[in-house]
Short mmCIF file of C-alpha atoms and ligand atoms in Angstrom, two decimals:
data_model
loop_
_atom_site.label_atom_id
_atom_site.label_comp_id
_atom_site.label_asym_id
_atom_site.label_seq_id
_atom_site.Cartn_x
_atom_site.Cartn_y
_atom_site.Cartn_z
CA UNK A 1 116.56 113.57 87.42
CA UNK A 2 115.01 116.04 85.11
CA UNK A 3 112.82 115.13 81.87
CA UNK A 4 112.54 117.13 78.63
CA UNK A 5 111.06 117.08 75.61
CA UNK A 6 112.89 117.62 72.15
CA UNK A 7 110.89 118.57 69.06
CA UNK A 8 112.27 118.44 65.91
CA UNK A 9 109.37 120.46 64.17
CA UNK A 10 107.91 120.75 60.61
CA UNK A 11 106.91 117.13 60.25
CA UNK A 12 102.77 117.28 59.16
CA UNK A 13 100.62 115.06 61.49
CA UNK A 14 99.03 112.09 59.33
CA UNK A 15 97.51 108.73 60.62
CA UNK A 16 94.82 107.30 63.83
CA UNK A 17 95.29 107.95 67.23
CA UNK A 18 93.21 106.75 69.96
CA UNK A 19 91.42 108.98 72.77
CA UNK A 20 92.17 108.13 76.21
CA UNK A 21 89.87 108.48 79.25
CA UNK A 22 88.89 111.81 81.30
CA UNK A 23 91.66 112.94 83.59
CA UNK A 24 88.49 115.45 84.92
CA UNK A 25 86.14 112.99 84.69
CA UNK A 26 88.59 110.37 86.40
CA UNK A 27 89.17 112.51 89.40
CA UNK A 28 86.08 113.44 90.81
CA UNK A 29 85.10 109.77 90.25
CA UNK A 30 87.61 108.57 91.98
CA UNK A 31 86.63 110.78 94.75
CA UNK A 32 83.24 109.42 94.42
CA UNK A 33 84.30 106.28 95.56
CA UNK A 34 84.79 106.98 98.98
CA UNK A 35 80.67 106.86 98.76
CA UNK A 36 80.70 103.65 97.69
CA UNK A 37 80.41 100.17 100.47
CA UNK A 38 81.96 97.86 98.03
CA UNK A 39 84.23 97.08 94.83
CA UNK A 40 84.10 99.18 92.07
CA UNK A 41 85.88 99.07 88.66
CA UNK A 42 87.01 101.47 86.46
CA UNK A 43 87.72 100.79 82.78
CA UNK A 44 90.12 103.29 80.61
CA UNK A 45 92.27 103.66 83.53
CA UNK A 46 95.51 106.19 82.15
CA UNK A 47 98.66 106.75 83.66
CA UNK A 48 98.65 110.21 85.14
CA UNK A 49 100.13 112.05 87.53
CA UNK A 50 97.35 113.42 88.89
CA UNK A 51 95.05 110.25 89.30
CA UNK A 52 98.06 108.68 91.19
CA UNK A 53 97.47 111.36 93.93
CA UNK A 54 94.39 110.80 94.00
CA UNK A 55 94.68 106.88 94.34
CA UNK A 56 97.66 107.79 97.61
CA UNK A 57 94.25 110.07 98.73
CA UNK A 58 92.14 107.09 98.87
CA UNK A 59 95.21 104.91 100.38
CA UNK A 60 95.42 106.99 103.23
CA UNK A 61 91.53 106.21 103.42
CA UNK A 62 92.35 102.69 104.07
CA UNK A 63 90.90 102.43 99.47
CA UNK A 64 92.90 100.06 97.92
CA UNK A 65 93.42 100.22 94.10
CA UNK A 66 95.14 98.03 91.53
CA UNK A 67 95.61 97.68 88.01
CA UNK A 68 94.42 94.93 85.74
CA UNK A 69 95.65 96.24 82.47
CA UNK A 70 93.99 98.94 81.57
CA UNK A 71 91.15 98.36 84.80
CA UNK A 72 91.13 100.09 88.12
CA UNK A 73 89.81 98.16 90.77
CA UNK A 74 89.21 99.79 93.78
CA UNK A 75 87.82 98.58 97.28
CA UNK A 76 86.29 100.96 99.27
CA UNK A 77 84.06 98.46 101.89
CA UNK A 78 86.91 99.40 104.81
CA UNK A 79 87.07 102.82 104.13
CA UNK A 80 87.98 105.17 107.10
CA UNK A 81 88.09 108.76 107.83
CA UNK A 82 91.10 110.20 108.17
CA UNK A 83 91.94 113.82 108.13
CA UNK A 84 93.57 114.88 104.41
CA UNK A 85 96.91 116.31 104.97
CA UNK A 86 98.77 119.25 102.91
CA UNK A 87 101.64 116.72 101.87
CA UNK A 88 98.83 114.98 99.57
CA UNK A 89 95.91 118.48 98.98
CA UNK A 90 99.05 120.36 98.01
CA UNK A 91 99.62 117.84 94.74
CA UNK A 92 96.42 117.98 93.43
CA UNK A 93 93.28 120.59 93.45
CA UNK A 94 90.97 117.74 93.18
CA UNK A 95 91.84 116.28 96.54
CA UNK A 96 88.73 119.09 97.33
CA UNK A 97 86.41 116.33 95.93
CA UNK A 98 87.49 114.08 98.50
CA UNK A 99 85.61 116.63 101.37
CA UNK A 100 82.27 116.05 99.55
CA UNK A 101 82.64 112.30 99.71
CA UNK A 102 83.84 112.29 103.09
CA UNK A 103 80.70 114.09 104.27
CA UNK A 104 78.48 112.01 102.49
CA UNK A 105 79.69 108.79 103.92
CA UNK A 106 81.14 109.81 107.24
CA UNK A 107 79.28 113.06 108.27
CA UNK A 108 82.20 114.79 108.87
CA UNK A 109 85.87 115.46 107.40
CA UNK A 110 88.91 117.30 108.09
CA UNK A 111 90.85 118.19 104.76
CA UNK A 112 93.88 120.68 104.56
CA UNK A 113 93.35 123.64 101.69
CA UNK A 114 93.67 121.79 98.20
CA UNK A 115 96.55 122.88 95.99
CA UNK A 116 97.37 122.39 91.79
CA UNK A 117 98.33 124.02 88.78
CA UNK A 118 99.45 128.11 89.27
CA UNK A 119 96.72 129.53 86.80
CA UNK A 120 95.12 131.65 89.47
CA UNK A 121 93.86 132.08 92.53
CA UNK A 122 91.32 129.26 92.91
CA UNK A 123 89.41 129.59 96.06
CA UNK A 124 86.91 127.29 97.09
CA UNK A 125 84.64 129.50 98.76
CA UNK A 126 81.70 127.64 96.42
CA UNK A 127 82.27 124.66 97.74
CA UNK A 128 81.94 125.93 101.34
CA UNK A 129 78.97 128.05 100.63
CA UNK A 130 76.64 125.04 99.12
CA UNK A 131 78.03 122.80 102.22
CA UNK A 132 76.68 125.00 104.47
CA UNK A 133 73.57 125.68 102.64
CA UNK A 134 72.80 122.16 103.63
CA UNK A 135 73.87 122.38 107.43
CA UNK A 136 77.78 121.23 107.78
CA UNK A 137 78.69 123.35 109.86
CA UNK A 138 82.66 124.80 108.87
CA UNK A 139 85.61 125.80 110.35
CA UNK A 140 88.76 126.93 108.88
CA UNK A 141 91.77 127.01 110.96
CA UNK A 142 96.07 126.33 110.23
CA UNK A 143 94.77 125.47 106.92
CA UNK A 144 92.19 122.92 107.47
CA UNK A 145 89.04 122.93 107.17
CA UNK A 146 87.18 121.35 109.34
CA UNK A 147 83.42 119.82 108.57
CA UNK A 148 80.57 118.40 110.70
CA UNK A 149 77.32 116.94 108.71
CA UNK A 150 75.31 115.37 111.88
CA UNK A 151 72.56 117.82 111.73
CA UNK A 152 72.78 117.99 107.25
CA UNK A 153 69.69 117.93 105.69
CA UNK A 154 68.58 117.79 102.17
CA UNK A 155 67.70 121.53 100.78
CA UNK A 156 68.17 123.63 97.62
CA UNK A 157 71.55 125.53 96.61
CA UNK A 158 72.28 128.11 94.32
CA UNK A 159 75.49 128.64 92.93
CA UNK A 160 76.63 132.12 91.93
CA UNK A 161 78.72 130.54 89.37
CA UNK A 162 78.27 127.50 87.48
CA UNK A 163 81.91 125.71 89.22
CA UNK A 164 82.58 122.62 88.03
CA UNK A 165 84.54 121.05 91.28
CA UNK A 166 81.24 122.88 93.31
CA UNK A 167 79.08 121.21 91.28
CA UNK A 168 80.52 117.64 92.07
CA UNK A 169 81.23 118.08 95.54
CA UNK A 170 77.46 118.95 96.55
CA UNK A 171 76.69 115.96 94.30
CA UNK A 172 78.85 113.43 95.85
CA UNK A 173 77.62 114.88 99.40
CA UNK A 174 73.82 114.91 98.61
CA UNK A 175 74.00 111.69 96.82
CA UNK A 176 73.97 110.02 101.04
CA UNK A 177 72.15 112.69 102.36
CA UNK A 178 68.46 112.04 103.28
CA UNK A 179 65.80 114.00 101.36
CA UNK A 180 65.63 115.27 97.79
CA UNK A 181 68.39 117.90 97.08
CA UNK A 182 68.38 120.50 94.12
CA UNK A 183 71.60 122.44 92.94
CA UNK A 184 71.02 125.39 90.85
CA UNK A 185 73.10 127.00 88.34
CA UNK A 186 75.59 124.15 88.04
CA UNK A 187 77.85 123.36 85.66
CA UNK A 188 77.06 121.94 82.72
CA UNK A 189 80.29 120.52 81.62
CA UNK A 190 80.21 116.39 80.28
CA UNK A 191 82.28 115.73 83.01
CA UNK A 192 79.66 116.24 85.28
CA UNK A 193 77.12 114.20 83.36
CA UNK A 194 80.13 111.17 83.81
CA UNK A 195 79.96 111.81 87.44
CA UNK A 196 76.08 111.57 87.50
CA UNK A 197 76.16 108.56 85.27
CA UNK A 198 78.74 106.97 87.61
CA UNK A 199 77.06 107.84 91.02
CA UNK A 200 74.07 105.84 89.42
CA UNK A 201 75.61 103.07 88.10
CA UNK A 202 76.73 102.51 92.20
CA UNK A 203 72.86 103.11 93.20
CA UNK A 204 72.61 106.67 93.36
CA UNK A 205 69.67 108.91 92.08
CA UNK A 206 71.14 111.67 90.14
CA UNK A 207 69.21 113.43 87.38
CA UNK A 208 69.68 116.57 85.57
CA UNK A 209 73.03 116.56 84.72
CA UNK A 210 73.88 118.51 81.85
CA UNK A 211 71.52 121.13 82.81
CA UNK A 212 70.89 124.18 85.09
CA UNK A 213 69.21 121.83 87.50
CA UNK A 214 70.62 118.99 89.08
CA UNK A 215 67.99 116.76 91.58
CA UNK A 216 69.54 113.93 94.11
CA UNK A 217 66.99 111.93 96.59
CA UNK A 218 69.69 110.62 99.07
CA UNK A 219 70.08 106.88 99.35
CA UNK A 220 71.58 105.05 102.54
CA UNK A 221 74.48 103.63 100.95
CA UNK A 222 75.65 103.43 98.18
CA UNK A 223 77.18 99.74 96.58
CA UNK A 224 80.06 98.99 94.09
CA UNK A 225 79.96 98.35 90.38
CA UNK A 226 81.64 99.11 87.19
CA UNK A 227 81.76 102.00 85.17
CA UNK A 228 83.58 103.41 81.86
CA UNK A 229 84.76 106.47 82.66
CA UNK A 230 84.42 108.78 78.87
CA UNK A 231 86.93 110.36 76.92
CA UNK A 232 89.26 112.99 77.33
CA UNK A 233 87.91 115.91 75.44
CA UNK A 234 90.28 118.43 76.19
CA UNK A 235 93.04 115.89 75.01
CA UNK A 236 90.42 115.40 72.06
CA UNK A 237 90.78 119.26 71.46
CA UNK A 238 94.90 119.00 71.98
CA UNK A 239 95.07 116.99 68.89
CA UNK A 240 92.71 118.81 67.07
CA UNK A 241 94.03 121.85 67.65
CA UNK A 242 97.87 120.24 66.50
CA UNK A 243 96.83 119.14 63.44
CA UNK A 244 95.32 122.62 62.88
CA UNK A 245 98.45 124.02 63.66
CA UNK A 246 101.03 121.77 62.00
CA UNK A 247 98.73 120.47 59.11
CA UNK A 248 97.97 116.87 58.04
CA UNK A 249 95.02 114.84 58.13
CA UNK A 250 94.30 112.56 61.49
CA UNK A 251 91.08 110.20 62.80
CA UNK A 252 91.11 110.72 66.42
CA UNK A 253 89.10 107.15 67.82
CA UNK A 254 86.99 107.76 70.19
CA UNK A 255 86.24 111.65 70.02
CA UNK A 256 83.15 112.60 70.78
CA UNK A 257 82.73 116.07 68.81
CA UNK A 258 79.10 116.53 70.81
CA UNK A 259 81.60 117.86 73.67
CA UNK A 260 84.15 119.72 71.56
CA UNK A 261 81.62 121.96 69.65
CA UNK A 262 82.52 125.30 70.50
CA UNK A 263 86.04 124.48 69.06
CA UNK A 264 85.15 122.42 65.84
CA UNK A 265 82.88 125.59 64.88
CA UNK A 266 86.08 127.71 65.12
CA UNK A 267 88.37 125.16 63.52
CA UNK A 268 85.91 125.22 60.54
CA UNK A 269 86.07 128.95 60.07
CA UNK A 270 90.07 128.51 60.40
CA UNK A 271 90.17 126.43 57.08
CA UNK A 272 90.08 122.89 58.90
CA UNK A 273 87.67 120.32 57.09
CA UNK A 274 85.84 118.26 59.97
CA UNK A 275 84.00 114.92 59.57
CA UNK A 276 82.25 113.59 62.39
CA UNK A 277 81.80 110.00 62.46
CA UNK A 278 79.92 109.58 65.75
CA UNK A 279 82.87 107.73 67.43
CA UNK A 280 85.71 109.28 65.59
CA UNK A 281 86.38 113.20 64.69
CA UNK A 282 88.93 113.22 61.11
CA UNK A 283 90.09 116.27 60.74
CA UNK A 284 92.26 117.79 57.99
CA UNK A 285 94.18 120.64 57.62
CA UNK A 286 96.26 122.02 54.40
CA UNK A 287 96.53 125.58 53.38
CA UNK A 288 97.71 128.31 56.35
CA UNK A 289 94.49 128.83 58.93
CA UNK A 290 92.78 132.30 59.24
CA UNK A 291 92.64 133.89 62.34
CA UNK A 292 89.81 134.01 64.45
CA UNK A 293 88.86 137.72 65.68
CA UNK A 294 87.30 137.04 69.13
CA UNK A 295 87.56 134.38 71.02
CA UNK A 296 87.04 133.95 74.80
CA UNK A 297 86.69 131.15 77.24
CA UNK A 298 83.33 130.64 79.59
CA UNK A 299 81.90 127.78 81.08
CA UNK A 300 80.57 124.50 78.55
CA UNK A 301 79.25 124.31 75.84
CA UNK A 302 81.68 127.96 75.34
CA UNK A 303 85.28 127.54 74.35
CA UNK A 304 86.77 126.13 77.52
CA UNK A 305 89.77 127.61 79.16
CA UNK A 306 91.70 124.07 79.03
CA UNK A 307 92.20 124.79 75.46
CA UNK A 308 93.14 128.42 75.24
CA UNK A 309 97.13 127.75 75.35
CA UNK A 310 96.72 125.11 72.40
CA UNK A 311 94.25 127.48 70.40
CA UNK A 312 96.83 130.49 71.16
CA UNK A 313 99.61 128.72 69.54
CA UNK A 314 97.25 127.88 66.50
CA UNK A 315 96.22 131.52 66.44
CA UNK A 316 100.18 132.88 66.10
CA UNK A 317 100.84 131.16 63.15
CA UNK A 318 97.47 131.66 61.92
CA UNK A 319 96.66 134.77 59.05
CA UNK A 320 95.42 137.28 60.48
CA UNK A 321 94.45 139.03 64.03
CA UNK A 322 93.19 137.20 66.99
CA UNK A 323 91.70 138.99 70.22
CA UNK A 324 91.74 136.02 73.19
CA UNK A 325 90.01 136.44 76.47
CA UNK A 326 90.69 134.66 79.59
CA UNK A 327 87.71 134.46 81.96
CA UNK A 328 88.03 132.01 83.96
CA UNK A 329 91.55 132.10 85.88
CA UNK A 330 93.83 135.21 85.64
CA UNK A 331 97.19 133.70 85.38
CA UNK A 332 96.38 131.27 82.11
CA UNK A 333 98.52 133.60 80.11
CA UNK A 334 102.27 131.83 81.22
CA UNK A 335 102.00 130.47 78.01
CA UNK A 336 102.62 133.87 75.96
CA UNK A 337 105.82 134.64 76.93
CA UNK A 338 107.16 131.42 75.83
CA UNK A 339 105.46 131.66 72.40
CA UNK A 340 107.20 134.99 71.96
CA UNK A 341 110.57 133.43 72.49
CA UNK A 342 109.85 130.94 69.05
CA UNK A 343 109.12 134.47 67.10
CA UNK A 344 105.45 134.59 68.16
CA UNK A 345 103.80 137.99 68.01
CA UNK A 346 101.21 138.11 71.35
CA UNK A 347 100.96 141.13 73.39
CA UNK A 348 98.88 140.31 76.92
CA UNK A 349 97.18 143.44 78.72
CA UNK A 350 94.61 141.93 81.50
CA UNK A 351 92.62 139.12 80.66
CA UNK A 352 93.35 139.88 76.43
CA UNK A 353 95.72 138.31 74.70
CA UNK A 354 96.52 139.93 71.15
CA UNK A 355 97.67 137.61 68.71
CA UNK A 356 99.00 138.38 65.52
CA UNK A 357 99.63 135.92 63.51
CA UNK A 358 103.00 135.49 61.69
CA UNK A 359 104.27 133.13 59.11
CA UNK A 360 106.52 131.06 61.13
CA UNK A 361 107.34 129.82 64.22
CA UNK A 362 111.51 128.77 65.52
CA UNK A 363 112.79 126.44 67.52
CA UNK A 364 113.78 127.76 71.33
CA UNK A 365 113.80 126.22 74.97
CA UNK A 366 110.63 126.76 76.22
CA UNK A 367 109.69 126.03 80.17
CA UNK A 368 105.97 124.90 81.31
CA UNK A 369 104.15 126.87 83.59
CA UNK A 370 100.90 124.57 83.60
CA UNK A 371 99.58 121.54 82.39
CA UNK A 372 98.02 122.50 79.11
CA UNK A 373 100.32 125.25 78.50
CA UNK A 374 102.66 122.48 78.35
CA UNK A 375 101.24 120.67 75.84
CA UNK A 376 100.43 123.87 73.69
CA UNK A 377 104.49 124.52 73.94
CA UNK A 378 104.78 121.05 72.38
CA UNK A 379 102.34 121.69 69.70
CA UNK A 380 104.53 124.93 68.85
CA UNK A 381 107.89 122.93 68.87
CA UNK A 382 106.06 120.35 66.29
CA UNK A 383 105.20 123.55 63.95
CA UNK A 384 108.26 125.50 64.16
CA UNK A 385 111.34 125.35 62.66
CA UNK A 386 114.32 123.60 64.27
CA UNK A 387 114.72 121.70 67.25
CA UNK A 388 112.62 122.92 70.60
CA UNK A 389 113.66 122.00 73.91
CA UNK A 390 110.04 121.93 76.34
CA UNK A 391 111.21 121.99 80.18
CA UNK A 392 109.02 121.46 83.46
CA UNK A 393 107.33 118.58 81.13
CA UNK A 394 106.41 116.95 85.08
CA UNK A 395 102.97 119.52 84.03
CA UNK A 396 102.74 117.23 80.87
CA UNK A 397 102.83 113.98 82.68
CA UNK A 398 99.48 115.33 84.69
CA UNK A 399 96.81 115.63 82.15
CA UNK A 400 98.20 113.51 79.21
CA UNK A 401 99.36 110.10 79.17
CA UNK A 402 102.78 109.71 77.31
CA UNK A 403 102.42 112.94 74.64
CA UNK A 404 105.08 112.26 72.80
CA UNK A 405 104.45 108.77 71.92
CA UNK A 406 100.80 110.08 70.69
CA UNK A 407 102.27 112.68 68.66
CA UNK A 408 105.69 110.44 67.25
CA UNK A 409 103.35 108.09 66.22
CA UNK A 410 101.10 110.56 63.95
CA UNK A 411 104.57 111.46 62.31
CA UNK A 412 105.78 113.83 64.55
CA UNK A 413 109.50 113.65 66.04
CA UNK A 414 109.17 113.99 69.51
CA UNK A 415 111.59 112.87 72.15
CA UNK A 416 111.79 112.21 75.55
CA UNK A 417 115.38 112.49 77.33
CA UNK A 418 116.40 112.43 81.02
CA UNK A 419 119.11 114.46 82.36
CA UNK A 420 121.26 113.59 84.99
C1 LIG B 1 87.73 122.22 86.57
C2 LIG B 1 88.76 121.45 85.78
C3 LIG B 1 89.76 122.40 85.14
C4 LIG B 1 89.02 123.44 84.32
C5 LIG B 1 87.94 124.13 85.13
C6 LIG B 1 87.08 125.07 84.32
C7 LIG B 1 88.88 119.36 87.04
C8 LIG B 1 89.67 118.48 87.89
N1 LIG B 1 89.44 120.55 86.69
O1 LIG B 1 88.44 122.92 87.59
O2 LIG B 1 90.64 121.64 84.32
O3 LIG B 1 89.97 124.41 83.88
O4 LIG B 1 87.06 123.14 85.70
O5 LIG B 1 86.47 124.40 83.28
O6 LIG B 1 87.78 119.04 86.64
N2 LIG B 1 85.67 129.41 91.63
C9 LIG B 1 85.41 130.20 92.72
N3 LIG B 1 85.10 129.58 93.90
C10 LIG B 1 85.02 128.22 94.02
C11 LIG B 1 85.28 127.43 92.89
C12 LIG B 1 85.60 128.06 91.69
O7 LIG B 1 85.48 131.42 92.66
O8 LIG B 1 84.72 127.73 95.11
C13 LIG B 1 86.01 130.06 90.35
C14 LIG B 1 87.42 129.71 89.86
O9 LIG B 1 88.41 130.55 90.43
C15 LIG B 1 87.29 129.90 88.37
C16 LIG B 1 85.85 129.46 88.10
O10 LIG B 1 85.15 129.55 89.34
O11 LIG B 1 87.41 131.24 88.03
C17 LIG B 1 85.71 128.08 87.53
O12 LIG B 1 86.27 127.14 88.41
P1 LIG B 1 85.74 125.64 88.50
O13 LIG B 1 84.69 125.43 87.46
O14 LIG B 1 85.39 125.34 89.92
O15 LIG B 1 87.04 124.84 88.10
P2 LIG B 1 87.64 123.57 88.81
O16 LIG B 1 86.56 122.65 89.23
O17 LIG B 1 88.68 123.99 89.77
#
């Protein structure tokens, strides 16, 4: 059975809505448990696709989880080490995480090549690299890779780039490795200060986070405990971004605008008035938004590339000209084509994306490639005029947790139907 989304758009977005937890903080946390000798639990827990992988990952590690309301608990004292297969790394990119975490904990790990959304090539050569900078020694054969940490020790890595999933592998790993480790030019992203913050709530020593630097002195083991996992920026920036696009005035609870900077500056020059109330972002939005000239997407605090399909829709109906570079994976650009089917005016050569912003936006069926270019095609659909049908919404269902009811109940008209 196939699910869709139908937007009847032109409906302004007024009202509260709250901010669910981190799907990228979740993950790698979740991974992170595989450290842990005991029972940990997770508050915020939200239904996605992509943290139910993860959760089958753990099963097949002998982890048990289970939901009280809105709490993951998760046992992790019987843990085993089994090799990962593709059936489960081919669901989810951050079943990589899990090879960290195995390594730490069991000293070695056999884990088939991790799969995920098509936005570009996505190697994992970083990952590798700062392993064996520390002494697992790798092989990679019929699409496993294949890890041995007995002779591991505690060193320094560099990374050439600051990768987030890098980042929190050699974390997890060095967190039970003996010695004092220091990772260099890691990301800086708040999803990696969650991480830290987690691995020391379970008895870790983390510091740095946040930072070019990150230390870890290696315990023995670490225990269980409970941890909040923060909220979902990019979902944060999502709405943000909608009511930007469609107009209206909206407290989002929970926002944290410390970790959505780069965007609120830009929404500010667009016309958007901003108030930032420590715990809550309100932003409102009247008149038609200028264009932005430049805008490209680098590592945090920059513009982040999670957001570049919801700012691209804002920039086509926007006034003006918009230039929009993609650094960070090559195929992020699905989302164009699909814009330019509602009457959008984006030409892509390379990693630019030329928007030109026109005065309105129609109704069409649209199809998904990826996650957020899903929910930027429902963002469209709520600005344009007529109905929009959004296909491949099983992208949607991975990163945000029942988007049309967030948006329907901000005065949108959003609907899910199943076909036969
Ligand atoms: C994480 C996020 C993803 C976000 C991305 C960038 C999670 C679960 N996912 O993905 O939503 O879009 O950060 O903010 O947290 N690279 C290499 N070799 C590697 C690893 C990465 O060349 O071994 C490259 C990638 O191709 C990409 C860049 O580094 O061009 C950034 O990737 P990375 O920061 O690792 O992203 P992910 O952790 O996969």
């Amino acid at each position: 059975m196939e699910e869709r989304l139908i937007i009847n758009g032109g409906k302004k977005l007024i009202g509260e809505v709250k901010i669910d937890a981190s799907k990228n903080a979740f993950l790698p946390i979740l991974a992170a448990c595989v450290l842990c000798n005991g029972e940990i639990c997770l508050e915020n827990y939200v239904d996605l696709t992509d943290l139910g992988v993860m959760r089958e990952i753990l099963q097949s590690l002998n982890i048990t989880s289970k939901l009280d309301g809105k709490r993951l608990i998760l046992d992790a004292r019987d843990a085993k080490n089994e090799r990962i297969s593709h059936e489960l790394t081919m669901k989810v990119r951050a079943s990589i995480f899990v090879l960290g975490a195995l390594l730490g904990r069991f000293r070695s790990a056999v884990i088939a090549y991790p799969g995920g959304c098509n936005i570009g090539s996505r190697p994992i050569d970083l990952h590798i690299k700062g392993f064996k900078a520390l002494g697992v020694k790798i092989v990679e054969r019929h699409g496993y890779i294949y890890c041995n940490a007995q002779n591991a020790k505690a060193g320094e890595v560099f990374l050439d780039f600051p990768s987030v999933g890098a980042t929190e592998s050699l974390m997890m790993f060095a967190s039970l490795l003996e010695g004092e480790t220091v990772l260099k030019n890691v990301a800086k992203e708040p999803e990696v200060v969650d991480l830290q913050d987690f691995l020391c709530a379970m008895g870790a020593d983390v510091s740095g986070a946040g930072s070019d630097v990150i230390v870890v002195r290696g315990k023995k083991h670490l225990d269980g405990g409970n941890f909040a996992v923060m909220p979902d920026r990019i979902v944060t920036g999502t709405h943000l971004l909608a009511v930007a696009t469609c107009g209206g005035d909206v407290m989002l609870d929970g926002a944290i605008s410390r970790h959505n900077e780069s965007l609120l500056a830009f929404l500010k020059q667009s016309a958007c008035q901003i108030e930032d109330f420590g715990d809550k972002i309100r932003v409102k939005a009247g008149k038609r938004p200028f264009s932005i000239d430049k805008i490209q997407t680098l590592p945090y605090p920059h513009f982040p590339t999670d957001l570049q399909s919801p700012m691209m829709v804002l920039q086509s109906v926007s006034q003006g000209v918009c230039l929009l570079q993609e650094n960070l994976f090559e195929n992020r650009f699905g989302v164009a084509t699909e814009l330019c089917k509602m009457g959008a005016d984006v030409v892509v050569k390379d990693r630019t994306a030329c928007i030109v912003g026109v005065e309105k936006l129609y109704g069409a069926d649209v199809f998904a490639c990826d996650l957020r270019a899903g929910a930027a095609l429902v963002v469209a659909g709520m600005k344009a005029e007529g109905y929009t049908t959004v296909h491949n919404i099983a992208y949607i269902d991975r990163g945000y947790e029942k988007l049309e009811e967030k948006f329907s109940q901000l005065g949108a008209d959003v609907k899910r139907v199943k076909i036969e």
